[in-house]
Amino acid sequence: MKSKSIKRKASAGVLASCCVALGVAGASSAFATESWQNTNVTVGYTTQSKADPVFGTGTADEKMTTVRLEHFGVHEYGDNYFFFDTYHGNKVGGVFDGVGAGSFGDTASDQYYGVWNPRLSLSKMSGANLSLGFIQDVYLAARLERGSYANFRANNFGVAFDLKVPGFSFFETDFYARGARFTGDDGSTTRTLFWRTFAMLPFEVAGFKFVWSPLLLVNFNNKERETTVFVQPDLWLKLNSHFDVGYRHEYATYSKPDSEGGGRYSRTTPTLMVRWNF
């Protein structure tokens, strides 16, 4: 029994060391000179922001405005992506009598959520060609999430793949070991497999330029809510070199714990958007 305990501690130590190394390398890469970048601000509005105890974007009257600052850049070691969302509305995230409302209280008119996603390209770091079949490149990746709703914190470390998919200008899929904590759960016993896929498909119709950019997030074996599925496909129409208009058809589903009445939860949130690229 003692030897097994020592092995578990050693394994945990190795994992922690790898996470620290990736975090340090990712932080260094964030300050690397970017050879290509896009930064934009998006404003979205919906009248169907249904109450959601997981994501906390529901409002008392279901009307919500989202403002997102987003950046993606490519540098000599890999790439760097982050976004920061602010959600504005009537009692954002406070529609459950304050449960999970977080540091801003149950009558807050604003909540925030941010993600930083640095990736280190193994082919760029090693100088070797790691492409194989439809796999274009392999990365060490991190995804750090912070949100005001339920004082949410999540750290994800794993691997990412750029894939060659016909018609798509970009196709990425990631697999992470996820550790999350929030009000009522310190995360000490919660470790899950987290899968993320994002893609971009440009196309033209009658001379108009569109981009379809779907996002899929799946959190497997969540302790209370089993598997959580979040789908966020965006359709953008390019107006000119700086401005786009778009439509988002967001969908989320998961099982509810007994404390919330049990059963299956799902929501669909249609959102109209405008984006400024600078």
GROMACS .gro file of C-alpha atoms in nm:
model
  278
    1MET     CA    1   0.000   0.000   0.000
    2LYS     CA    2   0.283   0.237   0.087
    3SER     CA    3   0.459   0.180  -0.247
    4LYS     CA    4   0.136   0.250  -0.436
    5SER     CA    5   0.095   0.576  -0.244
    6ILE     CA    6   0.450   0.677  -0.330
    7LYS     CA    7   0.389   0.600  -0.698
    8ARG     CA    8   0.070   0.807  -0.699
    9LYS     CA    9   0.251   1.100  -0.538
   10ALA     CA   10   0.536   1.070  -0.789
   11SER     CA   11   0.292   1.064  -1.080
   12ALA     CA   12   0.112   1.368  -0.941
   13GLY     CA   13   0.446   1.544  -0.906
   14VAL     CA   14   0.541   1.472  -1.267
   15LEU     CA   15   0.202   1.597  -1.389
   16ALA     CA   16   0.232   1.913  -1.180
   17SER     CA   17   0.583   1.976  -1.315
   18CYS     CA   18   0.462   1.936  -1.673
   19CYS     CA   19   0.175   2.177  -1.607
   20VAL     CA   20   0.409   2.436  -1.457
   21ALA     CA   21   0.652   2.401  -1.748
   22LEU     CA   22   0.373   2.445  -2.002
   23GLY     CA   23   0.237   2.743  -1.811
   24VAL     CA   24   0.577   2.914  -1.803
   25ALA     CA   25   0.641   2.840  -2.171
   26GLY     CA   26   0.293   2.959  -2.261
   27ALA     CA   27   0.344   3.283  -2.072
   28SER     CA   28   0.674   3.338  -2.255
   29SER     CA   29   0.509   3.271  -2.590
   30ALA     CA   30   0.244   3.532  -2.516
   31PHE     CA   31   0.515   3.798  -2.541
   32ALA     CA   32   0.675   3.657  -2.857
   33THR     CA   33   0.659   3.873  -3.168
   34GLU     CA   34   0.352   3.778  -3.368
   35SER     CA   35   0.388   3.734  -3.744
   36TRP     CA   36   0.009   3.743  -3.793
   37GLN     CA   37  -0.271   3.861  -3.567
   38ASN     CA   38  -0.636   3.959  -3.554
   39THR     CA   39  -0.798   4.157  -3.275
   40ASN     CA   40  -1.167   4.237  -3.271
   41VAL     CA   41  -1.457   4.357  -3.061
   42THR     CA   42  -1.797   4.187  -3.095
   43VAL     CA   43  -2.130   4.311  -2.960
   44GLY     CA   44  -2.416   4.060  -2.941
   45TYR     CA   45  -2.779   4.088  -2.833
   46THR     CA   46  -3.042   3.825  -2.755
   47THR     CA   47  -3.395   3.822  -2.614
   48GLN     CA   48  -3.377   3.452  -2.523
   49SER     CA   49  -3.109   3.430  -2.254
   50LYS     CA   50  -3.263   3.143  -2.058
   51ALA     CA   51  -3.165   3.076  -1.696
   52ASP     CA   52  -2.855   2.854  -1.685
   53PRO     CA   53  -2.697   2.746  -1.353
   54VAL     CA   54  -2.378   2.623  -1.524
   55PHE     CA   55  -2.286   2.909  -1.759
   56GLY     CA   56  -2.464   3.182  -1.564
   57THR     CA   57  -2.568   3.388  -1.865
   58GLY     CA   58  -2.942   3.383  -1.796
   59THR     CA   59  -3.122   3.708  -1.709
   60ALA     CA   60  -3.451   3.784  -1.534
   61ASP     CA   61  -3.618   3.905  -1.857
   62GLU     CA   62  -3.402   3.691  -2.093
   63LYS     CA   63  -3.258   4.003  -2.261
   64MET     CA   64  -2.879   4.018  -2.261
   65THR     CA   65  -2.600   4.215  -2.429
   66THR     CA   66  -2.258   4.054  -2.470
   67VAL     CA   67  -1.939   4.246  -2.546
   68ARG     CA   68  -1.632   4.041  -2.639
   69LEU     CA   69  -1.269   4.147  -2.684
   70GLU     CA   70  -1.089   3.874  -2.881
   71HIS     CA   71  -0.734   3.821  -3.006
   72PHE     CA   72  -0.556   3.550  -3.204
   73GLY     CA   73  -0.191   3.568  -3.302
   74VAL     CA   74   0.068   3.339  -3.462
   75HIS     CA   75   0.434   3.355  -3.352
   76GLU     CA   76   0.757   3.157  -3.395
   77TYR     CA   77   0.670   2.903  -3.121
   78GLY     CA   78   0.300   2.848  -3.188
   79ASP     CA   79  -0.004   3.068  -3.138
   80ASN     CA   80  -0.188   3.261  -2.873
   81TYR     CA   81  -0.563   3.314  -2.829
   82PHE     CA   82  -0.772   3.490  -2.568
   83PHE     CA   83  -1.114   3.646  -2.528
   84PHE     CA   84  -1.284   3.842  -2.255
   85ASP     CA   85  -1.666   3.856  -2.235
   86THR     CA   86  -1.887   4.090  -2.035
   87TYR     CA   87  -2.256   4.003  -2.002
   88HIS     CA   88  -2.503   4.283  -1.931
   89GLY     CA   89  -2.870   4.249  -1.838
   90ASN     CA   90  -3.129   4.234  -1.561
   91LYS     CA   91  -2.991   4.014  -1.279
   92VAL     CA   92  -2.734   3.833  -1.494
   93GLY     CA   93  -2.675   3.488  -1.341
   94GLY     CA   94  -2.890   3.577  -1.039
   95VAL     CA   95  -3.210   3.406  -1.146
   96PHE     CA   96  -3.163   3.120  -0.899
   97ASP     CA   97  -3.217   3.328  -0.584
   98GLY     CA   98  -2.851   3.415  -0.574
   99VAL     CA   99  -2.719   3.059  -0.590
  100GLY     CA  100  -2.394   3.071  -0.785
  101ALA     CA  101  -2.421   3.441  -0.859
  102GLY     CA  102  -2.060   3.491  -0.755
  103SER     CA  103  -1.874   3.796  -0.632
  104PHE     CA  104  -2.116   4.046  -0.786
  105GLY     CA  105  -2.426   3.922  -0.601
  106ASP     CA  106  -2.768   3.804  -0.718
  107THR     CA  107  -2.884   4.142  -0.853
  108ALA     CA  108  -2.576   4.213  -1.066
  109SER     CA  109  -2.630   4.375  -1.405
  110ASP     CA  110  -2.292   4.248  -1.527
  111GLN     CA  111  -2.089   3.928  -1.518
  112TYR     CA  112  -1.761   3.847  -1.690
  113TYR     CA  113  -1.584   3.543  -1.833
  114GLY     CA  114  -1.238   3.516  -1.988
  115VAL     CA  115  -1.026   3.247  -2.155
  116TRP     CA  116  -0.655   3.235  -2.240
  117ASN     CA  117  -0.550   2.954  -2.475
  118PRO     CA  118  -0.175   2.945  -2.560
  119ARG     CA  119  -0.039   2.663  -2.777
  120LEU     CA  120   0.321   2.555  -2.840
  121SER     CA  121   0.382   2.388  -3.177
  122LEU     CA  122   0.595   2.074  -3.144
  123SER     CA  123   0.703   2.104  -3.509
  124LYS     CA  124   0.815   2.467  -3.464
  125MET     CA  125   0.989   2.392  -3.136
  126SER     CA  126   1.171   2.082  -3.264
  127GLY     CA  127   1.221   2.177  -3.630
  128ALA     CA  128   1.075   1.839  -3.733
  129ASN     CA  129   0.783   1.782  -3.968
  130LEU     CA  130   0.514   1.622  -3.752
  131SER     CA  131   0.236   1.621  -4.011
  132LEU     CA  132   0.079   1.281  -4.069
  133GLY     CA  133  -0.221   1.217  -4.290
  134PHE     CA  134  -0.490   1.468  -4.201
  135ILE     CA  135  -0.292   1.587  -3.893
  136GLN     CA  136  -0.114   1.912  -3.985
  137ASP     CA  137   0.056   1.991  -3.654
  138VAL     CA  138   0.064   1.885  -3.287
  139TYR     CA  139   0.073   2.127  -2.992
  140LEU     CA  140   0.113   2.136  -2.619
  141ALA     CA  141  -0.181   2.349  -2.508
  142ALA     CA  142  -0.332   2.517  -2.205
  143ARG     CA  143  -0.677   2.668  -2.152
  144LEU     CA  144  -0.719   2.893  -1.849
  145GLU     CA  145  -1.074   3.008  -1.768
  146ARG     CA  146  -1.190   3.272  -1.519
  147GLY     CA  147  -1.546   3.387  -1.455
  148SER     CA  148  -1.731   3.601  -1.203
  149TYR     CA  149  -2.037   3.374  -1.202
  150ALA     CA  150  -1.998   3.128  -0.912
  151ASN     CA  151  -1.640   3.258  -0.878
  152PHE     CA  152  -1.549   3.008  -1.150
  153ARG     CA  153  -1.189   2.895  -1.215
  154ALA     CA  154  -1.070   2.619  -1.451
  155ASN     CA  155  -0.722   2.512  -1.558
  156ASN     CA  156  -0.688   2.276  -1.855
  157PHE     CA  157  -0.365   2.120  -1.985
  158GLY     CA  158  -0.330   1.883  -2.277
  159VAL     CA  159  -0.262   1.842  -2.648
  160ALA     CA  160  -0.407   2.011  -2.957
  161PHE     CA  161  -0.412   1.917  -3.323
  162ASP     CA  162  -0.447   2.124  -3.639
  163LEU     CA  163  -0.627   1.911  -3.897
  164LYS     CA  164  -0.649   1.925  -4.276
  165VAL     CA  165  -1.020   1.920  -4.357
  166PRO     CA  166  -1.133   1.999  -4.713
  167GLY     CA  167  -1.302   2.339  -4.748
  168PHE     CA  168  -1.201   2.463  -4.402
  169SER     CA  169  -0.938   2.735  -4.367
  170PHE     CA  170  -0.879   2.629  -4.004
  171PHE     CA  171  -0.972   2.319  -3.805
  172GLU     CA  172  -0.847   2.256  -3.451
  173THR     CA  173  -0.935   1.990  -3.196
  174ASP     CA  174  -0.797   1.975  -2.839
  175PHE     CA  175  -0.801   1.725  -2.550
  176TYR     CA  176  -0.740   1.846  -2.195
  177ALA     CA  177  -0.715   1.720  -1.839
  178ARG     CA  178  -0.949   1.964  -1.665
  179GLY     CA  179  -0.954   2.087  -1.308
  180ALA     CA  180  -1.230   2.333  -1.212
  181ARG     CA  181  -1.352   2.497  -0.895
  182PHE     CA  182  -1.640   2.728  -0.814
  183THR     CA  183  -1.861   2.830  -0.521
  184GLY     CA  184  -1.947   2.514  -0.329
  185ASP     CA  185  -1.676   2.300  -0.494
  186ASP     CA  186  -1.305   2.354  -0.434
  187GLY     CA  187  -1.215   2.122  -0.723
  188SER     CA  188  -0.997   1.895  -0.509
  189THR     CA  189  -1.173   1.580  -0.632
  190THR     CA  190  -1.296   1.703  -0.971
  191ARG     CA  191  -1.082   1.600  -1.269
  192THR     CA  192  -1.246   1.554  -1.608
  193LEU     CA  193  -1.164   1.505  -1.975
  194PHE     CA  194  -1.239   1.821  -2.171
  195TRP     CA  195  -1.270   1.825  -2.552
  196ARG     CA  196  -1.270   2.141  -2.762
  197THR     CA  197  -1.308   2.175  -3.141
  198PHE     CA  198  -1.311   2.497  -3.341
  199ALA     CA  199  -1.320   2.545  -3.719
  200MET     CA  200  -1.362   2.811  -3.988
  201LEU     CA  201  -1.532   2.750  -4.324
  202PRO     CA  202  -1.526   3.046  -4.568
  203PHE     CA  203  -1.766   3.047  -4.864
  204GLU     CA  204  -1.935   3.285  -5.108
  205VAL     CA  205  -2.298   3.324  -5.212
  206ALA     CA  206  -2.393   3.564  -5.493
  207GLY     CA  207  -2.068   3.755  -5.442
  208PHE     CA  208  -2.115   3.791  -5.064
  209LYS     CA  209  -1.837   3.652  -4.842
  210PHE     CA  210  -1.941   3.439  -4.544
  211VAL     CA  211  -1.755   3.248  -4.273
  212TRP     CA  212  -1.912   2.966  -4.071
  213SER     CA  213  -1.719   2.913  -3.746
  214PRO     CA  214  -1.855   2.638  -3.518
  215LEU     CA  215  -1.727   2.580  -3.163
  216LEU     CA  216  -1.785   2.256  -2.970
  217LEU     CA  217  -1.704   2.209  -2.599
  218VAL     CA  218  -1.763   1.875  -2.423
  219ASN     CA  219  -1.685   1.821  -2.054
  220PHE     CA  220  -1.695   1.444  -1.992
  221ASN     CA  221  -1.790   1.273  -1.666
  222ASN     CA  222  -1.863   1.588  -1.471
  223LYS     CA  223  -1.926   1.491  -1.108
  224GLU     CA  224  -2.277   1.635  -1.074
  225ARG     CA  225  -2.393   1.699  -1.429
  226GLU     CA  226  -2.234   1.406  -1.613
  227THR     CA  227  -2.140   1.512  -1.967
  228THR     CA  228  -2.191   1.880  -2.052
  229VAL     CA  229  -2.221   1.972  -2.421
  230PHE     CA  230  -2.189   2.330  -2.547
  231VAL     CA  231  -2.224   2.417  -2.917
  232GLN     CA  232  -2.171   2.769  -3.052
  233PRO     CA  233  -2.183   2.796  -3.433
  234ASP     CA  234  -2.140   3.149  -3.571
  235LEU     CA  235  -2.228   3.263  -3.923
  236TRP     CA  236  -2.055   3.583  -4.033
  237LEU     CA  237  -2.114   3.808  -4.335
  238LYS     CA  238  -1.815   4.025  -4.422
  239LEU     CA  239  -1.921   4.385  -4.496
  240ASN     CA  240  -1.572   4.524  -4.559
  241SER     CA  241  -1.216   4.487  -4.428
  242HIS     CA  242  -1.318   4.599  -4.079
  243PHE     CA  243  -1.683   4.513  -4.012
  244ASP     CA  244  -1.884   4.189  -4.007
  245VAL     CA  245  -2.241   4.109  -3.905
  246GLY     CA  246  -2.333   3.767  -3.774
  247TYR     CA  247  -2.576   3.525  -3.618
  248ARG     CA  248  -2.499   3.282  -3.332
  249HIS     CA  249  -2.718   2.981  -3.255
  250GLU     CA  250  -2.586   2.869  -2.917
  251TYR     CA  251  -2.694   2.539  -2.760
  252ALA     CA  252  -2.611   2.381  -2.423
  253THR     CA  253  -2.731   2.060  -2.258
  254TYR     CA  254  -2.648   1.857  -1.945
  255SER     CA  255  -2.815   1.653  -1.674
  256LYS     CA  256  -2.937   1.842  -1.366
  257PRO     CA  257  -2.847   1.718  -1.015
  258ASP     CA  258  -3.122   1.626  -0.769
  259SER     CA  259  -3.071   1.960  -0.591
  260GLU     CA  260  -3.201   2.131  -0.908
  261GLY     CA  261  -3.491   1.893  -0.967
  262GLY     CA  262  -3.305   1.632  -1.171
  263GLY     CA  263  -3.374   1.553  -1.536
  264ARG     CA  264  -3.212   1.698  -1.845
  265TYR     CA  265  -3.146   2.066  -1.905
  266SER     CA  266  -3.110   2.224  -2.249
  267ARG     CA  267  -3.128   2.572  -2.392
  268THR     CA  268  -3.097   2.743  -2.728
  269THR     CA  269  -2.988   3.108  -2.739
  270PRO     CA  270  -3.007   3.291  -3.074
  271THR     CA  271  -2.791   3.604  -3.085
  272LEU     CA  272  -2.743   3.880  -3.343
  273MET     CA  273  -2.391   4.023  -3.359
  274VAL     CA  274  -2.173   4.291  -3.513
  275ARG     CA  275  -1.791   4.271  -3.514
  276TRP     CA  276  -1.520   4.530  -3.561
  277ASN     CA  277  -1.177   4.397  -3.671
  278PHE     CA  278  -0.883   4.627  -3.610
   0.00000   0.00000   0.00000
